[in-house]
PDB file of C-alpha atoms in Angstrom:
ATOM      1  CA  UNK H 138       8.441 -25.462   6.648  1.00  0.00           C
ATOM      2  CA  UNK H 139       7.545 -21.873   5.577  1.00  0.00           C
ATOM      3  CA  UNK H 140      11.058 -21.282   4.224  1.00  0.00           C
ATOM      4  CA  UNK H 141      10.846 -24.477   2.413  1.00  0.00           C
ATOM      5  CA  UNK H 142       7.516 -23.684   0.953  1.00  0.00           C
ATOM      6  CA  UNK H 143       8.687 -20.219   0.014  1.00  0.00           C
ATOM      7  CA  UNK H 144      11.801 -21.846  -1.877  1.00  0.00           C
ATOM      8  CA  UNK H 145       9.434 -24.249  -3.690  1.00  0.00           C
ATOM      9  CA  UNK H 146       7.029 -21.460  -4.688  1.00  0.00           C
ATOM     10  CA  UNK H 147       9.872 -19.321  -5.928  1.00  0.00           C
ATOM     11  CA  UNK H 148      10.957 -22.083  -8.245  1.00  0.00           C
ATOM     12  CA  UNK H 149       7.335 -22.340  -9.443  1.00  0.00           C
ATOM     13  CA  UNK H 150       6.832 -18.828 -10.211  1.00  0.00           C
ATOM     14  CA  UNK H 151      10.010 -18.557 -12.129  1.00  0.00           C
ATOM     15  CA  UNK H 152       8.935 -21.270 -14.225  1.00  0.00           C
ATOM     16  CA  UNK H 153       5.740 -19.534 -14.559  1.00  0.00           C
ATOM     17  CA  UNK H 154       7.047 -16.185 -15.609  1.00  0.00           C
ATOM     18  CA  UNK H 155       9.359 -17.986 -17.957  1.00  0.00           C
ATOM     19  CA  UNK H 156       6.394 -19.436 -19.673  1.00  0.00           C
ATOM     20  CA  UNK H 157       3.678 -17.070 -19.483  1.00  0.00           C
ATOM     21  CA  UNK H 158       4.979 -13.650 -18.251  1.00  0.00           C
ATOM     22  CA  UNK H 159       1.797 -12.893 -16.098  1.00  0.00           C
ATOM     23  CA  UNK H 160       2.232  -9.705 -14.240  1.00  0.00           C
ATOM     24  CA  UNK H 161       1.077 -10.908 -10.910  1.00  0.00           C
ATOM     25  CA  UNK H 162       3.970 -13.551 -11.008  1.00  0.00           C
ATOM     26  CA  UNK H 163       6.552 -10.942 -10.022  1.00  0.00           C
ATOM     27  CA  UNK H 164       4.551 -10.059  -6.744  1.00  0.00           C
ATOM     28  CA  UNK H 165       4.118 -13.695  -6.050  1.00  0.00           C
ATOM     29  CA  UNK H 166       7.764 -14.153  -6.324  1.00  0.00           C
ATOM     30  CA  UNK H 167       8.513 -11.261  -3.761  1.00  0.00           C
ATOM     31  CA  UNK H 168       5.894 -12.866  -1.477  1.00  0.00           C
ATOM     32  CA  UNK H 169       7.691 -16.125  -1.611  1.00  0.00           C
ATOM     33  CA  UNK H 170      10.862 -14.721  -1.013  1.00  0.00           C
ATOM     34  CA  UNK H 171       9.475 -13.014   1.992  1.00  0.00           C
ATOM     35  CA  UNK H 172       8.097 -16.472   3.238  1.00  0.00           C
ATOM     36  CA  UNK H 173      11.760 -17.605   2.828  1.00  0.00           C
ATOM     37  CA  UNK H 174      13.320 -14.861   4.868  1.00  0.00           C
ATOM     38  CA  UNK H 175      10.636 -14.746   7.508  1.00  0.00           C
ATOM     39  CA  UNK H 176      10.886 -18.665   7.799  1.00  0.00           C
ATOM     40  CA  UNK H 177      14.420 -18.622   8.033  1.00  0.00           C
ATOM     41  CA  UNK H 178      14.458 -15.953  10.755  1.00  0.00           C
ATOM     42  CA  UNK H 179      11.854 -17.902  12.647  1.00  0.00           C
ATOM     43  CA  UNK H 180      13.930 -21.053  12.563  1.00  0.00           C
ATOM     44  CA  UNK H 181      17.140 -19.218  13.807  1.00  0.00           C
ATOM     45  CA  UNK H 182      15.313 -17.052  16.242  1.00  0.00           C
ATOM     46  CA  UNK H 183      12.132 -18.700  17.595  1.00  0.00           C
ATOM     47  CA  UNK H 184       9.208 -16.221  18.127  1.00  0.00           C
ATOM     48  CA  UNK H 185      11.107 -13.446  16.474  1.00  0.00           C
ATOM     49  CA  UNK H 186       7.987 -12.645  14.256  1.00  0.00           C
ATOM     50  CA  UNK H 187       5.706 -12.360  17.249  1.00  0.00           C
ATOM     51  CA  UNK H 188       8.149  -9.948  18.953  1.00  0.00           C
ATOM     52  CA  UNK H 189       9.609  -7.981  16.078  1.00  0.00           C
ATOM     53  CA  UNK H 190       7.229  -8.474  13.325  1.00  0.00           C
ATOM     54  CA  UNK H 191       6.855  -4.991  12.469  1.00  0.00           C
ATOM     55  CA  UNK H 192      10.454  -4.308  12.212  1.00  0.00           C
ATOM     56  CA  UNK H 193      10.864  -7.273   9.763  1.00  0.00           C
ATOM     57  CA  UNK H 194       7.958  -6.664   7.541  1.00  0.00           C
ATOM     58  CA  UNK H 195       8.277  -2.882   7.256  1.00  0.00           C
ATOM     59  CA  UNK H 196      11.612  -2.853   5.650  1.00  0.00           C
ATOM     60  CA  UNK H 197      10.401  -5.650   3.451  1.00  0.00           C
ATOM     61  CA  UNK H 198       7.344  -3.678   2.531  1.00  0.00           C
ATOM     62  CA  UNK H 199       9.253  -0.556   1.796  1.00  0.00           C
ATOM     63  CA  UNK H 200      11.765  -2.718  -0.563  1.00  0.00           C
ATOM     64  CA  UNK H 201       8.820  -3.993  -2.538  1.00  0.00           C
ATOM     65  CA  UNK H 202       7.327  -0.411  -2.828  1.00  0.00           C
ATOM     66  CA  UNK H 203      10.664   0.667  -4.216  1.00  0.00           C
ATOM     67  CA  UNK H 204      10.612  -2.071  -6.728  1.00  0.00           C
ATOM     68  CA  UNK H 205       7.007  -1.175  -7.616  1.00  0.00           C
ATOM     69  CA  UNK H 206       7.931   2.312  -8.244  1.00  0.00           C
ATOM     70  CA  UNK H 207      10.797   1.310 -10.561  1.00  0.00           C
ATOM     71  CA  UNK H 208       8.192  -0.387 -12.788  1.00  0.00           C
ATOM     72  CA  UNK H 209       5.823   2.670 -12.450  1.00  0.00           C
ATOM     73  CA  UNK H 210       8.488   5.326 -13.317  1.00  0.00           C
ATOM     74  CA  UNK H 211       9.520   3.185 -16.382  1.00  0.00           C
ATOM     75  CA  UNK H 212       5.970   3.480 -17.712  1.00  0.00           C
ATOM     76  CA  UNK H 213       4.510   6.796 -16.649  1.00  0.00           C
ATOM     77  CA  UNK H 214       1.762   6.602 -19.207  1.00  0.00           C
ATOM     78  CA  UNK H 215       0.921   3.138 -18.091  1.00  0.00           C
ATOM     79  CA  UNK H 216       0.535   1.616 -21.367  1.00  0.00           C
ATOM     80  CA  UNK H 217       2.765  -1.624 -21.020  1.00  0.00           C
ATOM     81  CA  UNK H 218       2.779  -4.720 -18.916  1.00  0.00           C
ATOM     82  CA  UNK H 219       5.150  -2.953 -16.545  1.00  0.00           C
ATOM     83  CA  UNK H 220       2.192  -0.844 -14.961  1.00  0.00           C
ATOM     84  CA  UNK H 221       0.310  -4.325 -14.243  1.00  0.00           C
ATOM     85  CA  UNK H 222       3.500  -5.726 -12.579  1.00  0.00           C
ATOM     86  CA  UNK H 223       3.736  -2.457 -10.488  1.00  0.00           C
ATOM     87  CA  UNK H 224      -0.056  -2.675  -9.530  1.00  0.00           C
ATOM     88  CA  UNK H 225       0.397  -6.181  -7.964  1.00  0.00           C
ATOM     89  CA  UNK H 226       3.760  -4.988  -6.306  1.00  0.00           C
ATOM     90  CA  UNK H 227       1.778  -2.301  -4.718  1.00  0.00           C
ATOM     91  CA  UNK H 228      -1.009  -4.368  -3.563  1.00  0.00           C
ATOM     92  CA  UNK H 229       1.665  -6.528  -1.741  1.00  0.00           C
ATOM     93  CA  UNK H 230       3.808  -3.809  -0.266  1.00  0.00           C
ATOM     94  CA  UNK H 231       0.997  -1.557   1.096  1.00  0.00           C
ATOM     95  CA  UNK H 232      -0.190  -3.992   4.118  1.00  0.00           C
ATOM     96  CA  UNK H 233       3.459  -4.762   4.975  1.00  0.00           C
ATOM     97  CA  UNK H 234       4.148  -1.032   5.073  1.00  0.00           C
ATOM     98  CA  UNK H 235       0.762   0.421   6.571  1.00  0.00           C
ATOM     99  CA  UNK H 236       0.116  -2.222   9.193  1.00  0.00           C
ATOM    100  CA  UNK H 237       3.428  -2.102  11.249  1.00  0.00           C
ATOM    101  CA  UNK H 238       3.200   1.716  11.240  1.00  0.00           C
ATOM    102  CA  UNK H 239      -0.381   1.885  12.422  1.00  0.00           C
ATOM    103  CA  UNK H 240       0.041  -0.918  14.749  1.00  0.00           C
ATOM    104  CA  UNK H 241       2.753   0.868  16.458  1.00  0.00           C
ATOM    105  CA  UNK H 242       0.373   3.750  17.055  1.00  0.00           C
ATOM    106  CA  UNK H 243      -2.422   1.940  18.133  1.00  0.00           C
ATOM    107  CA  UNK H 244      -1.020  -0.308  20.912  1.00  0.00           C
ATOM    108  CA  UNK H 245      -4.156  -0.930  22.957  1.00  0.00           C
ATOM    109  CA  UNK H 246      -7.699  -1.394  22.604  1.00  0.00           C
ATOM    110  CA  UNK H 247      -8.852   1.686  24.435  1.00  0.00           C
ATOM    111  CA  UNK H 248      -9.351   4.498  22.030  1.00  0.00           C
ATOM    112  CA  UNK H 249      -7.235   7.769  22.850  1.00  0.00           C
ATOM    113  CA  UNK H 250      -7.116  11.119  21.344  1.00  0.00           C
ATOM    114  CA  UNK H 251      -3.313  11.096  20.806  1.00  0.00           C
ATOM    115  CA  UNK H 252      -3.597   7.598  18.937  1.00  0.00           C
ATOM    116  CA  UNK H 253      -6.402   9.164  16.841  1.00  0.00           C
ATOM    117  CA  UNK H 254      -4.567  12.393  15.750  1.00  0.00           C
ATOM    118  CA  UNK H 255      -1.466  10.294  14.987  1.00  0.00           C
ATOM    119  CA  UNK H 256      -3.592   7.846  12.953  1.00  0.00           C
ATOM    120  CA  UNK H 257      -5.323  10.520  11.071  1.00  0.00           C
ATOM    121  CA  UNK H 258      -1.882  12.247  10.359  1.00  0.00           C
ATOM    122  CA  UNK H 259      -0.407   9.089   8.943  1.00  0.00           C
ATOM    123  CA  UNK H 260      -3.781   8.535   6.876  1.00  0.00           C
ATOM    124  CA  UNK H 261      -3.122  12.016   5.489  1.00  0.00           C
ATOM    125  CA  UNK H 262       0.392  11.257   4.622  1.00  0.00           C
ATOM    126  CA  UNK H 263      -0.481   7.929   3.203  1.00  0.00           C
ATOM    127  CA  UNK H 264      -3.301   9.754   1.056  1.00  0.00           C
ATOM    128  CA  UNK H 265      -0.620  12.216  -0.440  1.00  0.00           C
ATOM    129  CA  UNK H 266       1.583   9.364  -1.313  1.00  0.00           C
ATOM    130  CA  UNK H 267      -1.188   7.518  -2.992  1.00  0.00           C
ATOM    131  CA  UNK H 268      -2.278  10.753  -4.836  1.00  0.00           C
ATOM    132  CA  UNK H 269       1.300  11.370  -5.946  1.00  0.00           C
ATOM    133  CA  UNK H 270       1.966   8.071  -7.421  1.00  0.00           C
ATOM    134  CA  UNK H 271      -1.855   7.339  -8.516  1.00  0.00           C
ATOM    135  CA  UNK H 272      -1.985   4.065  -6.606  1.00  0.00           C
ATOM    136  CA  UNK H 273      -4.788   3.499  -3.962  1.00  0.00           C
ATOM    137  CA  UNK H 274      -3.287   0.324  -2.441  1.00  0.00           C
ATOM    138  CA  UNK H 275      -1.971   2.188   0.673  1.00  0.00           C
ATOM    139  CA  UNK H 276      -5.348   3.831   1.297  1.00  0.00           C
ATOM    140  CA  UNK H 277      -7.208   0.539   1.153  1.00  0.00           C
ATOM    141  CA  UNK H 278      -4.956  -0.914   3.581  1.00  0.00           C
ATOM    142  CA  UNK H 279      -5.374   2.024   6.014  1.00  0.00           C
ATOM    143  CA  UNK H 280      -9.047   2.249   5.902  1.00  0.00           C
ATOM    144  CA  UNK H 281      -9.621   0.054   9.026  1.00  0.00           C
ATOM    145  CA  UNK H 282      -7.459   2.374  11.011  1.00  0.00           C
ATOM    146  CA  UNK H 283      -9.102   5.386   9.616  1.00  0.00           C
ATOM    147  CA  UNK H 284     -12.318   3.885  11.184  1.00  0.00           C
ATOM    148  CA  UNK H 285     -10.429   3.334  14.513  1.00  0.00           C
ATOM    149  CA  UNK H 286      -9.398   7.136  14.289  1.00  0.00           C
ATOM    150  CA  UNK H 287     -13.112   8.176  13.632  1.00  0.00           C
ATOM    151  CA  UNK H 288     -14.312   6.102  16.517  1.00  0.00           C
ATOM    152  CA  UNK H 289     -11.762   7.592  18.727  1.00  0.00           C
ATOM    153  CA  UNK H 290     -12.748  11.068  17.901  1.00  0.00           C
ATOM    154  CA  UNK H 291     -16.436  10.402  18.318  1.00  0.00           C
ATOM    155  CA  UNK H 292     -15.928   8.475  21.556  1.00  0.00           C
ATOM    156  CA  UNK H 293     -13.925  11.277  23.069  1.00  0.00           C
ATOM    157  CA  UNK H 294     -17.298  13.400  23.094  1.00  0.00           C
ATOM    158  CA  UNK H 295     -18.631  10.923  25.628  1.00  0.00           C
ATOM    159  CA  UNK H 296     -20.886   9.241  22.982  1.00  0.00           C
ATOM    160  CA  UNK H 297     -20.419   5.526  22.113  1.00  0.00           C
ATOM    161  CA  UNK H 298     -20.524   5.632  18.176  1.00  0.00           C
ATOM    162  CA  UNK H 299     -22.229   2.690  16.536  1.00  0.00           C
ATOM    163  CA  UNK H 300     -20.384   0.603  14.103  1.00  0.00           C
ATOM    164  CA  UNK H 301     -22.730   1.592  11.208  1.00  0.00           C
ATOM    165  CA  UNK H 302     -21.912   5.298  11.940  1.00  0.00           C
ATOM    166  CA  UNK H 303     -18.201   4.690  11.491  1.00  0.00           C
ATOM    167  CA  UNK H 304     -18.626   2.569   8.502  1.00  0.00           C
ATOM    168  CA  UNK H 305     -20.762   5.208   6.965  1.00  0.00           C
ATOM    169  CA  UNK H 306     -18.195   7.906   7.611  1.00  0.00           C
ATOM    170  CA  UNK H 307     -15.379   6.094   6.278  1.00  0.00           C
ATOM    171  CA  UNK H 308     -17.297   5.303   3.119  1.00  0.00           C
ATOM    172  CA  UNK H 309     -18.028   9.010   2.961  1.00  0.00           C
ATOM    173  CA  UNK H 310     -14.253   9.686   2.921  1.00  0.00           C
ATOM    174  CA  UNK H 311     -13.709   6.975   0.324  1.00  0.00           C
ATOM    175  CA  UNK H 312     -16.369   8.193  -1.918  1.00  0.00           C
ATOM    176  CA  UNK H 313     -15.344  12.074  -1.607  1.00  0.00           C
ATOM    177  CA  UNK H 314     -11.747  10.973  -2.545  1.00  0.00           C
ATOM    178  CA  UNK H 315     -13.043   8.920  -5.517  1.00  0.00           C
ATOM    179  CA  UNK H 316     -14.823  11.806  -6.941  1.00  0.00           C
ATOM    180  CA  UNK H 317     -12.168  14.392  -6.212  1.00  0.00           C
ATOM    181  CA  UNK H 318      -9.220  12.091  -7.089  1.00  0.00           C
ATOM    182  CA  UNK H 319      -8.250  13.746 -10.283  1.00  0.00           C
ATOM    183  CA  UNK H 320      -8.423  17.351  -9.322  1.00  0.00           C
ATOM    184  CA  UNK H 321      -6.744  16.701  -6.022  1.00  0.00           C
ATOM    185  CA  UNK H 322      -4.035  14.967  -7.842  1.00  0.00           C
ATOM    186  CA  UNK H 323      -3.613  17.562 -10.296  1.00  0.00           C
ATOM    187  CA  UNK H 324      -3.339  20.255  -7.698  1.00  0.00           C
ATOM    188  CA  UNK H 325      -0.797  18.223  -5.606  1.00  0.00           C
ATOM    189  CA  UNK H 326       1.579  17.511  -8.621  1.00  0.00           C
ATOM    190  CA  UNK H 327       1.749  21.417  -9.342  1.00  0.00           C
ATOM    191  CA  UNK H 328       3.123  21.732  -5.589  1.00  0.00           C
ATOM    192  CA  UNK H 329       5.587  19.023  -5.829  1.00  0.00           C
ATOM    193  CA  UNK H 330       9.078  19.665  -7.369  1.00  0.00           C
ATOM    194  CA  UNK H 331       9.702  18.611 -10.762  1.00  0.00           C
ATOM    195  CA  UNK H 332      12.075  15.911  -9.679  1.00  0.00           C
ATOM    196  CA  UNK H 333       9.018  14.125  -8.405  1.00  0.00           C
ATOM    197  CA  UNK H 334       6.139  15.422 -10.596  1.00  0.00           C
ATOM    198  CA  UNK H 335       8.151  14.384 -13.770  1.00  0.00           C
ATOM    199  CA  UNK H 336       8.672  10.783 -12.766  1.00  0.00           C
ATOM    200  CA  UNK H 337       5.197   9.903 -11.662  1.00  0.00           C
ATOM    201  CA  UNK H 338       2.174   9.445 -13.858  1.00  0.00           C
ATOM    202  CA  UNK H 339       1.014  12.733 -15.498  1.00  0.00           C
ATOM    203  CA  UNK H 340      -2.143  14.437 -14.112  1.00  0.00           C
ATOM    204  CA  UNK H 341      -4.146  13.807 -17.385  1.00  0.00           C
ATOM    205  CA  UNK H 342      -3.837  10.086 -17.092  1.00  0.00           C
ATOM    206  CA  UNK H 343      -7.152   8.451 -17.838  1.00  0.00           C
ATOM    207  CA  UNK H 344      -8.805   7.157 -14.491  1.00  0.00           C
ATOM    208  CA  UNK H 345      -9.143   3.611 -15.755  1.00  0.00           C
ATOM    209  CA  UNK H 346      -5.544   3.425 -16.208  1.00  0.00           C
ATOM    210  CA  UNK H 347      -4.538   4.434 -12.619  1.00  0.00           C
ATOM    211  CA  UNK H 348      -5.566   1.215 -11.048  1.00  0.00           C
TER     212      UNK H 348
END
């Protein structure tokens, strides 16, 4: 049923793209194709999504991310419809990439310092990727896990942190990155090799164009 629904959606979005050329349609097509693949695998190998969901969705998410970057690198100044297509593809790819990686680190409900440290390292890595490509989708998808890491760090001090405190700290991180986004990105691009910095949006890109 999932595969059949995905095939029907692929046909519908193809017609929609042919008639309207709406940017989100490309991401919808990728989501429908993912449904076809996932539904087909589940019908051949029952319960494979439950057992190996991360190994299935992670490469799909990376493939969608690569597709998004193809659109992004073809419009570095973000002046055409291609940047909007990339925006929606990044929004689709981010959870499929972030969740399998983070959930593989956080395997239990009991907070631990090792898991917290790994989660923070992954969050920092995702932040560098987000700054480099000037897209925030991966950060949005990882905020829940940042909250988990902060909770774990606070709990390690034998103090049970409140949910409001964790949310406040996560919000502070988001606010700080929002204010410092452009200078942080400008500094990072100076450190990256030209083969990367010359293919991503320039540092002087207006903030409203960054999505």
